[in-house]
XYZ file of C-alpha atoms in Angstrom:
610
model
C 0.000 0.000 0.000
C 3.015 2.345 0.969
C 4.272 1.917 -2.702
C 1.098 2.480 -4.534
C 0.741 5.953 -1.903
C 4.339 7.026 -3.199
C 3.278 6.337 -6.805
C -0.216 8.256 -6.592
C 1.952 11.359 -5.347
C 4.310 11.579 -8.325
C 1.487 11.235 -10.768
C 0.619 15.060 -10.824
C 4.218 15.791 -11.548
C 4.269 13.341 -14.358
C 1.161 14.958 -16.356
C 2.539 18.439 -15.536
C 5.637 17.689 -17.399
C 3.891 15.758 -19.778
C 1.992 19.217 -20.273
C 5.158 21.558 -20.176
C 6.357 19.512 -22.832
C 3.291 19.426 -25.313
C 3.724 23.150 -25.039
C 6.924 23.378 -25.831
C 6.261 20.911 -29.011
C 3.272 22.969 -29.734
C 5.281 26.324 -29.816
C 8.014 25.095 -31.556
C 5.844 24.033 -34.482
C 3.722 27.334 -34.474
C 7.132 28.993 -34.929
C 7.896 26.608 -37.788
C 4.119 26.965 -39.672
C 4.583 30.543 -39.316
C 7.893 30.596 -41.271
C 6.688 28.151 -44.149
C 3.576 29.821 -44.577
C 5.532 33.374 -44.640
C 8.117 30.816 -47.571
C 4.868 30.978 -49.508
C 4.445 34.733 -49.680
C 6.417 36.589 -52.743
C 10.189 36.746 -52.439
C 11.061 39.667 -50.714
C 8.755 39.398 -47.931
C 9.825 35.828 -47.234
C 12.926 36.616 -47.059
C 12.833 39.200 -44.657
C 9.956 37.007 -42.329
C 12.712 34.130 -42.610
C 15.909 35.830 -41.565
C 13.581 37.666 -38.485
C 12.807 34.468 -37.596
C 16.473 33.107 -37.669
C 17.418 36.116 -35.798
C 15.186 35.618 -33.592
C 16.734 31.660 -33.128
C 20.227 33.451 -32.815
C 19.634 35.383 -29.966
C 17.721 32.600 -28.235
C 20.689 30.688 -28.446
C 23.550 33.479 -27.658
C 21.754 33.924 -24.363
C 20.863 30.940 -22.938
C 24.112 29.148 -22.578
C 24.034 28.068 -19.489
C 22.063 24.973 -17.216
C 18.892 26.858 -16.249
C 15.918 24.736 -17.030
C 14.457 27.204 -18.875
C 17.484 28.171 -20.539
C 17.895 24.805 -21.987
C 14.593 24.656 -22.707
C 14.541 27.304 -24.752
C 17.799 26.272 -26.170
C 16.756 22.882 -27.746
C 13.377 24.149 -29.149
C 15.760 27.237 -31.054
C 18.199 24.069 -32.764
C 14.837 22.397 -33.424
C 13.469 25.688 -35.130
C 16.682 26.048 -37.180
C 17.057 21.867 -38.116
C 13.544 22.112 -39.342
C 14.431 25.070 -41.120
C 17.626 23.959 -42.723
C 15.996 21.287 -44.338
C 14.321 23.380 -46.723
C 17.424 23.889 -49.083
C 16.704 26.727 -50.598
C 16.283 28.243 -46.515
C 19.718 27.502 -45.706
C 21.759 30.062 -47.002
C 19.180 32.747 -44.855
C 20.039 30.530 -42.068
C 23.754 30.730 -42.606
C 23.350 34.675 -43.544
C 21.426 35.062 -40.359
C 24.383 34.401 -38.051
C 23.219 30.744 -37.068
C 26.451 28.950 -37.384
C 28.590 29.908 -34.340
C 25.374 30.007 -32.316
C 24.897 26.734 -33.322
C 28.811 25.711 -32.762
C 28.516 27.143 -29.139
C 25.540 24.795 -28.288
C 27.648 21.470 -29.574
C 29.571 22.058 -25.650
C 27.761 21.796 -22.682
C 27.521 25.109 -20.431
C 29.924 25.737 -17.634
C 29.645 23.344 -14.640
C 29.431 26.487 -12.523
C 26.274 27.070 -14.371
C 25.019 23.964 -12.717
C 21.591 24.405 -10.506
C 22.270 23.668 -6.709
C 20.347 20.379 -6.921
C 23.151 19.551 -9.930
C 20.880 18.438 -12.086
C 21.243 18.916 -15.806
C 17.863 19.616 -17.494
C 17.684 18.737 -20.965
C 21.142 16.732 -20.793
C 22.578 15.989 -24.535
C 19.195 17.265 -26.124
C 20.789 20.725 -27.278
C 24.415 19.015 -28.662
C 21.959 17.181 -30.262
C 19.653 19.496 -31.745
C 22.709 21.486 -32.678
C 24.836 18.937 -34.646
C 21.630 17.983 -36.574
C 21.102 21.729 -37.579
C 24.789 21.916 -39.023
C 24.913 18.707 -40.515
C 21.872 19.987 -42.584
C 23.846 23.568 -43.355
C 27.223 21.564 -44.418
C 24.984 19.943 -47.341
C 25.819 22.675 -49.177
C 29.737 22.646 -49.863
C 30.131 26.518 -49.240
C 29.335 26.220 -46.138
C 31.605 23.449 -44.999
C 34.556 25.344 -44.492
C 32.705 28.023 -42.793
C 31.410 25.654 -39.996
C 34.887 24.238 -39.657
C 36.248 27.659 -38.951
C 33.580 28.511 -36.847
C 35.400 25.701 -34.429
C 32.569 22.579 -35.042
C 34.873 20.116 -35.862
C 36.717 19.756 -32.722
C 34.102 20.042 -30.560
C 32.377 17.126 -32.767
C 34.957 15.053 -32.056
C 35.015 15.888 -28.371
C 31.143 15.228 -28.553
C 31.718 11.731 -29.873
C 34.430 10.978 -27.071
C 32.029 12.397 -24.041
C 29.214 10.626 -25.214
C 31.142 7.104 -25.567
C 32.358 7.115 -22.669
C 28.962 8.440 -21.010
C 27.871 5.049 -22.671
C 29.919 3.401 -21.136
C 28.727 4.301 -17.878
C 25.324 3.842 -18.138
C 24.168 6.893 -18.692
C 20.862 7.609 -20.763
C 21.189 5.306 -23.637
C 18.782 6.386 -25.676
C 19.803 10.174 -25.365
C 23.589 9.577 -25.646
C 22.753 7.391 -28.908
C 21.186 10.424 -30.430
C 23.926 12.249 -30.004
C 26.421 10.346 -31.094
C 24.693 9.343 -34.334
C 23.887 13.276 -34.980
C 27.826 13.965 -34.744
C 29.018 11.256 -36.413
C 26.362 12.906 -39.179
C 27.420 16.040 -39.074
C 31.133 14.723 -39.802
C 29.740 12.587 -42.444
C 28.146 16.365 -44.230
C 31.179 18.253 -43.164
C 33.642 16.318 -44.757
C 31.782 15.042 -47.860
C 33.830 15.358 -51.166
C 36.549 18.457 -49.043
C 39.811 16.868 -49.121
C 40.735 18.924 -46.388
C 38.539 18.289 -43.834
C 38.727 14.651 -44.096
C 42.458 15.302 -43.263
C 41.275 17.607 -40.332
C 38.851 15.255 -38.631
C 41.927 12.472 -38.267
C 44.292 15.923 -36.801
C 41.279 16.224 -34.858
C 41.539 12.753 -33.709
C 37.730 12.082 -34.942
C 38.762 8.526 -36.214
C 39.513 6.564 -33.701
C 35.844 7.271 -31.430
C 34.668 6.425 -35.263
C 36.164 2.999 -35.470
C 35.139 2.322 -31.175
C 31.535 3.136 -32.276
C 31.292 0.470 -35.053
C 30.728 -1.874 -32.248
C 28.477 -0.327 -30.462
C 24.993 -2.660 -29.735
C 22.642 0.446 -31.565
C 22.609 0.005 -35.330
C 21.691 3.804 -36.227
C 25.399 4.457 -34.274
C 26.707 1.848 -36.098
C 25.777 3.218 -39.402
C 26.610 6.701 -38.569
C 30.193 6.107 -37.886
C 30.217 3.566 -40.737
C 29.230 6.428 -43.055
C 31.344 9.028 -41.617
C 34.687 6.115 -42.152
C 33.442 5.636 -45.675
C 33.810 9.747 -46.171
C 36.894 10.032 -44.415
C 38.568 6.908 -46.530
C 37.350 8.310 -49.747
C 40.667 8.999 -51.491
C 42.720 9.800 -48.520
C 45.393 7.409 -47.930
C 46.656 9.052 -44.249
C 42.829 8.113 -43.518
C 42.698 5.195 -44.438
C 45.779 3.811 -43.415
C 44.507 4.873 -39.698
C 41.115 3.785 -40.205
C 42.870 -0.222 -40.550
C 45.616 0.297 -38.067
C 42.705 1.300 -35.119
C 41.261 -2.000 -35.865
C 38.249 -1.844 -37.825
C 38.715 -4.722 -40.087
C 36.906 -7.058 -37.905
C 34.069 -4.774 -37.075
C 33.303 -3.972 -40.550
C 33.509 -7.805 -41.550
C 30.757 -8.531 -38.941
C 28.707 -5.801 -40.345
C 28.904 -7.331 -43.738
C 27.143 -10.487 -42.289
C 24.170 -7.731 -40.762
C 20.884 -8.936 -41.563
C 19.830 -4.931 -41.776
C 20.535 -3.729 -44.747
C 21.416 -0.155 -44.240
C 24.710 -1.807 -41.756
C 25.955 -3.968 -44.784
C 25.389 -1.021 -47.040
C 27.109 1.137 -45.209
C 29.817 -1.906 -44.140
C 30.654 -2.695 -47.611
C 30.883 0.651 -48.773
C 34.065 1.795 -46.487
C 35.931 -1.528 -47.474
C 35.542 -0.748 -50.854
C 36.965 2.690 -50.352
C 39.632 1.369 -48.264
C 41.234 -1.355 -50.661
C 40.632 1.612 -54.004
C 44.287 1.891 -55.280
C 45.792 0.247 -51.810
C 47.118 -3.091 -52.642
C 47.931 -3.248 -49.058
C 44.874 -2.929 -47.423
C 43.452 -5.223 -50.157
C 45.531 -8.159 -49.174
C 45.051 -7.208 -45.565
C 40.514 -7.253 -45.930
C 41.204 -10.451 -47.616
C 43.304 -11.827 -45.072
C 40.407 -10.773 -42.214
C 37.984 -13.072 -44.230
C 36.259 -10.464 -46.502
C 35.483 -12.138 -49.639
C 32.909 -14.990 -48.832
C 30.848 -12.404 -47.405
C 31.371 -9.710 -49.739
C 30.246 -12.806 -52.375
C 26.870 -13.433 -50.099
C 26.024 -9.207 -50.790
C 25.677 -10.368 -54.176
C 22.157 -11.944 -53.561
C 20.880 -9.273 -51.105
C 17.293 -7.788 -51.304
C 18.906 -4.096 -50.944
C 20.405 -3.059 -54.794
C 22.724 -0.546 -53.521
C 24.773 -3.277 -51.105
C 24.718 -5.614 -54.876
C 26.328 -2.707 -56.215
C 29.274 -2.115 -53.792
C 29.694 -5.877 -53.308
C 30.033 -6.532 -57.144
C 32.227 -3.011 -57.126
C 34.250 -4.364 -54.781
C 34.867 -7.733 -56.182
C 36.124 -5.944 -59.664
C 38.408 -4.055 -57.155
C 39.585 -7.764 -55.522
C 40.056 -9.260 -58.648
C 41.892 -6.624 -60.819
C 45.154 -7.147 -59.969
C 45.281 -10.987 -58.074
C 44.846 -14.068 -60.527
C 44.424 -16.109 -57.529
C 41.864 -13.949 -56.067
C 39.943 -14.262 -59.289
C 39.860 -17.595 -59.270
C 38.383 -18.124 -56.039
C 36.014 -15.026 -56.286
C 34.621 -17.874 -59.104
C 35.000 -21.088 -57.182
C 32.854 -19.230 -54.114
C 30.134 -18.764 -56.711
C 30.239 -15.274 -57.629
C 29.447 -15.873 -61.243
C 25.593 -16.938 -61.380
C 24.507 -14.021 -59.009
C 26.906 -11.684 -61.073
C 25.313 -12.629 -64.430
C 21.791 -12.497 -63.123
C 22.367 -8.876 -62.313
C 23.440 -8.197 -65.872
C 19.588 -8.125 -66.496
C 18.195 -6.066 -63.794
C 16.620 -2.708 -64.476
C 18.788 -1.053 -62.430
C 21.766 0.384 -64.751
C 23.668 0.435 -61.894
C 23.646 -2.964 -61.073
C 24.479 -4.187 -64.690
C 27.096 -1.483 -64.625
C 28.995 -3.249 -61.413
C 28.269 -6.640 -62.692
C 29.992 -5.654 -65.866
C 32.753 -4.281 -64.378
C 33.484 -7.717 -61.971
C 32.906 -10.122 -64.722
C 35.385 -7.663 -66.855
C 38.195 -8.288 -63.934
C 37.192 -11.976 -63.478
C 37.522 -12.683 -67.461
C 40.860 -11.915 -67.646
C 41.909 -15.201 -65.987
C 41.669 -17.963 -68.752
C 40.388 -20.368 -66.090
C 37.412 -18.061 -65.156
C 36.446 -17.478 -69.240
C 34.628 -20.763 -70.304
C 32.661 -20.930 -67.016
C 31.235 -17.250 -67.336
C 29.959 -18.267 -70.959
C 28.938 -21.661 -69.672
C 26.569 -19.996 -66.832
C 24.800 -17.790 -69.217
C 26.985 -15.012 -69.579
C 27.626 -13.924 -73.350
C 24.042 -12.963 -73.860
C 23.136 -10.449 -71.807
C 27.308 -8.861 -71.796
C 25.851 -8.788 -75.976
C 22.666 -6.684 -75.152
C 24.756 -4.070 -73.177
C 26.204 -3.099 -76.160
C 23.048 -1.373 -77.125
C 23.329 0.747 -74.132
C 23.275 4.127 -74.386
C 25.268 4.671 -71.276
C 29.193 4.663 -71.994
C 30.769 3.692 -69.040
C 27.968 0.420 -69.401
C 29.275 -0.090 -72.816
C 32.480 -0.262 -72.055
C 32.153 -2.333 -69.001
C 30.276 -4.945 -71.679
C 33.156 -4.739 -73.996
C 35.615 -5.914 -71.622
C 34.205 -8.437 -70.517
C 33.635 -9.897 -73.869
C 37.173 -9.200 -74.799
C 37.971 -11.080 -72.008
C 35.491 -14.331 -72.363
C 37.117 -13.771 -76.566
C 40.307 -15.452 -74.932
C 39.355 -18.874 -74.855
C 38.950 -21.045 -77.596
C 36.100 -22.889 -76.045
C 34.064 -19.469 -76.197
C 34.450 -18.567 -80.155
C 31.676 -21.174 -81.225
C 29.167 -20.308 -78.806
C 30.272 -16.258 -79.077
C 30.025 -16.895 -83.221
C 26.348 -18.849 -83.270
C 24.711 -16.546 -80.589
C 25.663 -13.235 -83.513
C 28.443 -11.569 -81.345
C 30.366 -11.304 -84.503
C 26.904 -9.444 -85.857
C 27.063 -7.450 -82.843
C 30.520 -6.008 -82.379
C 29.853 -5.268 -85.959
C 26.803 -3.254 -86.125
C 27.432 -1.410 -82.696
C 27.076 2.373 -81.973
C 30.347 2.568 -79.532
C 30.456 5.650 -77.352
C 33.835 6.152 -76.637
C 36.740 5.161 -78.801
C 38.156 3.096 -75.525
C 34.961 0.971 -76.239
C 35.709 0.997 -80.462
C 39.284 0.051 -80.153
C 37.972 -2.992 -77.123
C 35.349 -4.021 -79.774
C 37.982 -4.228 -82.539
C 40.660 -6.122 -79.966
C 38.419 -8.975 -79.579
C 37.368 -9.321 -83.167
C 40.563 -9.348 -83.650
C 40.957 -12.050 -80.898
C 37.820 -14.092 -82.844
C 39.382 -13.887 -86.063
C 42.934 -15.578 -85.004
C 40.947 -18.338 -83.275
C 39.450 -19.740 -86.487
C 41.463 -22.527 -87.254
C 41.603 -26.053 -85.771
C 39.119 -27.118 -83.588
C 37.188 -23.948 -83.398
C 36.593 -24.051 -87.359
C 35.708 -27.683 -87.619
C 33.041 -26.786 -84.608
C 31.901 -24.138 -86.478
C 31.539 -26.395 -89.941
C 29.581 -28.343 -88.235
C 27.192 -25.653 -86.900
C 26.701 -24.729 -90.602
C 25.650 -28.137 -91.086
C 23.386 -29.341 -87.973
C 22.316 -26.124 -86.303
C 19.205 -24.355 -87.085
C 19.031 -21.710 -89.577
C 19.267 -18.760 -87.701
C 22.595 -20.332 -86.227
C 23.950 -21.250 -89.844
C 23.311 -17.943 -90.963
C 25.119 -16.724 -88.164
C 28.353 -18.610 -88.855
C 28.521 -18.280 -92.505
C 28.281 -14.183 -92.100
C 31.112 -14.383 -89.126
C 33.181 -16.909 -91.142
C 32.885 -14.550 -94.288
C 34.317 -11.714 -92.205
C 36.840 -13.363 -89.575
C 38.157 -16.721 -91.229
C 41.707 -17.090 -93.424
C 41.458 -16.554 -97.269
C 43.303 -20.018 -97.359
C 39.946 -21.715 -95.430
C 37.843 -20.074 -98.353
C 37.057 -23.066 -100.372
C 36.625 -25.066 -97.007
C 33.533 -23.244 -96.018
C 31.920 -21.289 -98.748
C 32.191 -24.412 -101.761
C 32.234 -27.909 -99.843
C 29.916 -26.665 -96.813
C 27.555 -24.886 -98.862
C 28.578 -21.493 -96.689
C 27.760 -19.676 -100.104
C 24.427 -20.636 -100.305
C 23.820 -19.885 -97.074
C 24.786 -16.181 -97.834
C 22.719 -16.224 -101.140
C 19.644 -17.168 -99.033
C 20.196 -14.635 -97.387
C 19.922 -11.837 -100.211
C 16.434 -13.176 -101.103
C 15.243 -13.074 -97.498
C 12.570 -9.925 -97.159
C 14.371 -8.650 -94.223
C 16.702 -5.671 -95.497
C 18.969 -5.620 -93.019
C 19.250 -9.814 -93.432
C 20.137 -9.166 -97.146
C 22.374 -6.608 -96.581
C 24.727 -8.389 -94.454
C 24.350 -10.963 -96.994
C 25.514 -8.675 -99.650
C 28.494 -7.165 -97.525
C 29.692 -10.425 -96.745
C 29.639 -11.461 -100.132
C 31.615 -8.087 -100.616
C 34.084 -9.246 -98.816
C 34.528 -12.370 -99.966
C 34.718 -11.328 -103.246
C 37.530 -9.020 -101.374
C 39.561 -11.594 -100.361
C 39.598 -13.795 -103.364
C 40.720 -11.268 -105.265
C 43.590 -10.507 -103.149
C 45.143 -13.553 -103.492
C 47.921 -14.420 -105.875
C 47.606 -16.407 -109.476
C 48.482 -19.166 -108.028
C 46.629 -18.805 -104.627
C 43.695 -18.083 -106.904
C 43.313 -21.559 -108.173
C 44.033 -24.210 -106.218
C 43.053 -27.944 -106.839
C 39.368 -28.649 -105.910
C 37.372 -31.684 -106.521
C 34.102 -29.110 -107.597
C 34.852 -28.285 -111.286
C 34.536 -24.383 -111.006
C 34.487 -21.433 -113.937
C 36.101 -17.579 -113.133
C 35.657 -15.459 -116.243
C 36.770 -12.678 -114.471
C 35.583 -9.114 -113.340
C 35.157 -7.738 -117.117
C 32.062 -10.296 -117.862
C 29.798 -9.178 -114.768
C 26.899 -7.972 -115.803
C 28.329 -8.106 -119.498
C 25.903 -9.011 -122.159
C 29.039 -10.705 -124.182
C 28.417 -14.281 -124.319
C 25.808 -14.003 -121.664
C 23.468 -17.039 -122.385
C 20.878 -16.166 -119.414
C 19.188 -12.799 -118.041
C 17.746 -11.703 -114.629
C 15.611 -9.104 -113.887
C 16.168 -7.274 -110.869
C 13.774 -4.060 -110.074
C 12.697 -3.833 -113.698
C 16.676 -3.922 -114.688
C 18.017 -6.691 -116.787
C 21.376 -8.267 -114.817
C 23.666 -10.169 -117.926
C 24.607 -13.662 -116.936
C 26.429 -17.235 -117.865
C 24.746 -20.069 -116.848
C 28.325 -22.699 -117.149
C 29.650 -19.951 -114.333
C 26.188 -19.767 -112.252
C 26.456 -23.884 -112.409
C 29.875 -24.304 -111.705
C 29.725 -22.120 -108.497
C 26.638 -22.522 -106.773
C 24.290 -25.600 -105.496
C 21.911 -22.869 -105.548
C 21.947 -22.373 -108.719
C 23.083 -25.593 -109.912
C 19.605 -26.470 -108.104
C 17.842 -23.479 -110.506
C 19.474 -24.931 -113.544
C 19.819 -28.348 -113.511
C 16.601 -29.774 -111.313
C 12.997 -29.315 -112.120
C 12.218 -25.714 -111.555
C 10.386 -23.496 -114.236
C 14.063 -21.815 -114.257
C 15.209 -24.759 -115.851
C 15.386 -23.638 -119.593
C 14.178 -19.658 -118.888
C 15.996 -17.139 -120.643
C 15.035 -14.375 -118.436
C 14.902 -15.024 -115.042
C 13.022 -12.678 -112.747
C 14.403 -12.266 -109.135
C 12.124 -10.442 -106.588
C 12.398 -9.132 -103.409
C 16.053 -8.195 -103.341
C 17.831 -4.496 -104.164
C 19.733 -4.264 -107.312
C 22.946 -3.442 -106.053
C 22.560 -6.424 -103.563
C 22.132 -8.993 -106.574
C 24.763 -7.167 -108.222
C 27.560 -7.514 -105.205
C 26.828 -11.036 -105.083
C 27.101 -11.875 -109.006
C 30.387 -10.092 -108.808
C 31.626 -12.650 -106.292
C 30.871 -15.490 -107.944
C 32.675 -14.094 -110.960
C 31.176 -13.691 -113.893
């Protein structure tokens, strides 16, 4: 009964400072409607109702520094005024102009202890720091005003926040209220030092990192992500930084993060050990060594995109100098998740899958099993990107999976001949990849690789023969000629392809012929006629399209196209089929040929030589 008696007692205090403080709440957010519905009036007048009210905020703040209740009181609700404020970004510069950042710097430290009420309490206790960290943070969004906050003296006492208030923690203080704080300095850091080369070297002078590192362990996520993001600022092409960052330790921290089940602590995990091991061999081996990679690999298959993204980033990064590393990025099963991301919507993600499967096809053991798991495909369809850097990432890759002899059939039959061909590169860096690896096709065509490919022209489907026949007509030696275009009927296949009603099928038809007809007439007398078991007539350039002799006529769009049927037989099953089987053809004198362009019909005559 005694107990229930005390508790009755207290209960009037409670609601009264349940009441005091649904005041203040509803009094700071008057203050706040008043200033976005005076944003909404015309310029001028806005201005001047904003920069009142941030004087207003200023003066609060410049003369209540001290431990009185109602000082602090007062205090927190003017950080809260300019936070909400400062979010607006077009507000902040009025903010700035209105004198708010040393106020705001002042209110980071806590008031003298002679300040201190006789009872010693300490109303308020780490609500202002916080309120005023979270109000600069927002200001240092906007890179002019980063230096100005530094100079104003923020940074140190930042860093002295983030010592106090660990070891507060450690004591047993206010959790809840120290975590705040903590996670609104390491912010603020995070803002301040965000693409300024300068101040990332001043928050180590400062001593900011090592509290950073301490705090990556702490048992409150948001803190854990907060310093994680400030470290991945800080190591962000600063060497001194990052060199510290692994020497205090955090290795292991950030490892354990990686295996969060919350995604914004991998994100954020994942994203500082990718900016520690850019251009630092050293640190590489060393994140390696800690046991990095397997669950780097796992990222790979998360639900959150932007962890995919770093992981796959930072596997590129792993394997672009280290064979070994490449190999056993593969063996841990990095591929299938890699190649699946080639085809999300996110560009981003196909970018970074590009880029890792670029690294990891560089090692001839890694080549066949990326185009054995799917991988040629979709690497093809980036080429129609529109996005360079995407492009190029594409390009690389297949210049890497070009390397290996067991890739050249199945990059030939799929059309990445066709491909390379055709593309609209961005950059030259892309062109002169694209023309490296047909380059890399083309001396591959021999052996093994062209019997594989003979044999495509005779089994495969159509699509596939076509395929081969227009790479082979490109790509293979002048000497393999005969080979493929005469005793495996590649010729025909490129003649069906002029009568096809696709234009863009019977123009590759007719440039292939082109260069055929190229080639053969490059060669030498005696290269020109070797032995062949197919009895063959060449009457030369002069008689194409030459009405001298000519013994049968085609008409192409309404033209007349001069022919000789002992060359037409001589050369072509096609037309040995026209001529000597039971078509209407048979004994025709004029011979009309639809569907095709004249100067199509008239590149592929001159081929076979009339």
């Amino acid at each position: 009964m005694e107990l229930k008696k005390h508790k009755d007692q207290r209960l009037p205090e409670r609601k009264g400072q349940k009441r005091k403080l649904e005041e203040e709440i509803e009094e700071e957010q008057r203050e706040i409607s008043a200033v976005e519905e005076a944003a909404a009036a015309p310029y001028g007048e806005a201005r001047k109702v904003i920069l009142n009210e941030v004087y207003a905020q200023v003066n609060i703040l410049n003369s209540t520094f001290s431990w009185n209740e109602a000082h602090r009181a007062t205090a927190k609700r003017a950080t809260h005024v300019l936070a909400e404020l400062a979010k607006n970004e077009e507000v902040v510069n009025l903010i700035v102009e209105g004198g708010a950042v040393p106020a705001l710097v002042k209110h980071l430290q806590v008031p003298p202890s002679s300040e201190i009420d006789h009872d010693n309490s300490k109303p308020f206790e780490h609500e202002v720091e916080k309120g005023s960290a979270f109000a600069l943070g927002l200001l240092a969004v906007k890179p002019e005003h980063q230096q100005l906050i530094v100079d104003a003296g923020a940074l140190s006492h930042l860093v002295s926040l983030l010592k106090r208030q660990r070891d507060v923690h450690k004591d047993g203080s206010d959790s809840r209220a120290v975590n705040s704080v903590i996670r609104r300095a390491a912010d603020a850091i995070t803002n301040l030092a965000h693409e300024n080369s300068s101040i990332k070297t001043r928050v180590r002078m400062e001593g900011g990192i090592p509290p950073l590192v301490e705090l990556l362990e702490f048992t409150d996520t948001k803190v854990q992500r907060a310093a994680a993001g400030a470290l991945r600022t800080l190591a962000f092409k600063n060497d001194e930084n990052k060199n510290q960052i692994v020497e205090c330790n955090a290795l292991p921290a950030l490892i354990l993060m990686l295996r969060s089940d919350a995604a914004a602590i991998h994100y954020e995990a994942v994203g500082v050990i990718g900016n520690l091991v850019h251009s630092s061999p050293s640190i590489k081996r060393r994140v390696l060594a800690a046991g990095a990679l397997q669950p780097v690999i796992s990222l790979l298959s998360s639900c959150c995109s932007e962890s995919q993204r770093e992981a796959a980033l930072l596997l590129g990064q792993f394997a672009a100098t280290d064979s070994d590393c490449k190999v056993h990025i593969v063996q841990r099963g990095a591929v299938q998740p890699l190649i699946e991301m080639l085809q999300s919507p996110d560009v981003q993600l196909r970018e970074m899958s590009a880029f890792a499967l670029g690294r990891l096809a560089q090692d001839p053991h890694n080549q066949a099993g990326i185009a054995h798991n799917g991988g040629l495909v979709p690497l093809l369809k980036l080429l129609d990107s529109k996005n360079g850097s995407l492009q190029h990432n594409a390009a690389f890759s297949l210049y890497g999976l070009a390397d290996n002899e067991d890739n050249v059939s199945d990059f030939i039959s799929v059309g990445g001949v066709q491909k390379l061909q055709d593309g609209e590169f961005i950059v030259q860096a892309t062109k002169d990849c694209v023309a490296k690896t047909l380059k890399r096709v083309e001396e591959k065509i021999h052996g093994r690789v062209l019997n594989h490919l003979l044999y495509l022209m005779r089994v495969a489907e159509k699509a596939v023969q076509r395929r081969v026949a227009l790479a082979l007509a490109h790509l293979c030696s002048p000497d393999d000629q005969r080979a493929i275009f005469i005793n495996n009927c590649g010729l025909d296949l490129l003649i069906g392809l002029l009568g096809s009603s696709n234009p863009k099928q019977q123009l590759d038809g007719a440039i292939a012929l082109y260069r055929l007809a190229n080639k053969a007439m490059a060669l030498s007398p005696v290269d020109a006629a070797p032995p062949s078991p197919t009895p063959q007539v060449y009457l030369g350039e002069q008689y194409v399209n030459n009405a001298t002799l000519s013994d049968v006529t085609f008409l192409v769009e309404g033209r007349r196209f001069y022919a000789h049927r002992i060359c037409l037989l001589a050369s072509s099953d096609a037309f040995r089929a026209m001529f000597d089987g039971g078509y209407r053809e048979k004994d025709a004198r004029d011979i009309e040929i639809p569907n095709i362009r004249w100067e199509v019909f008239e590149l592929m005559m001159r081929f076979v030589g009339m």
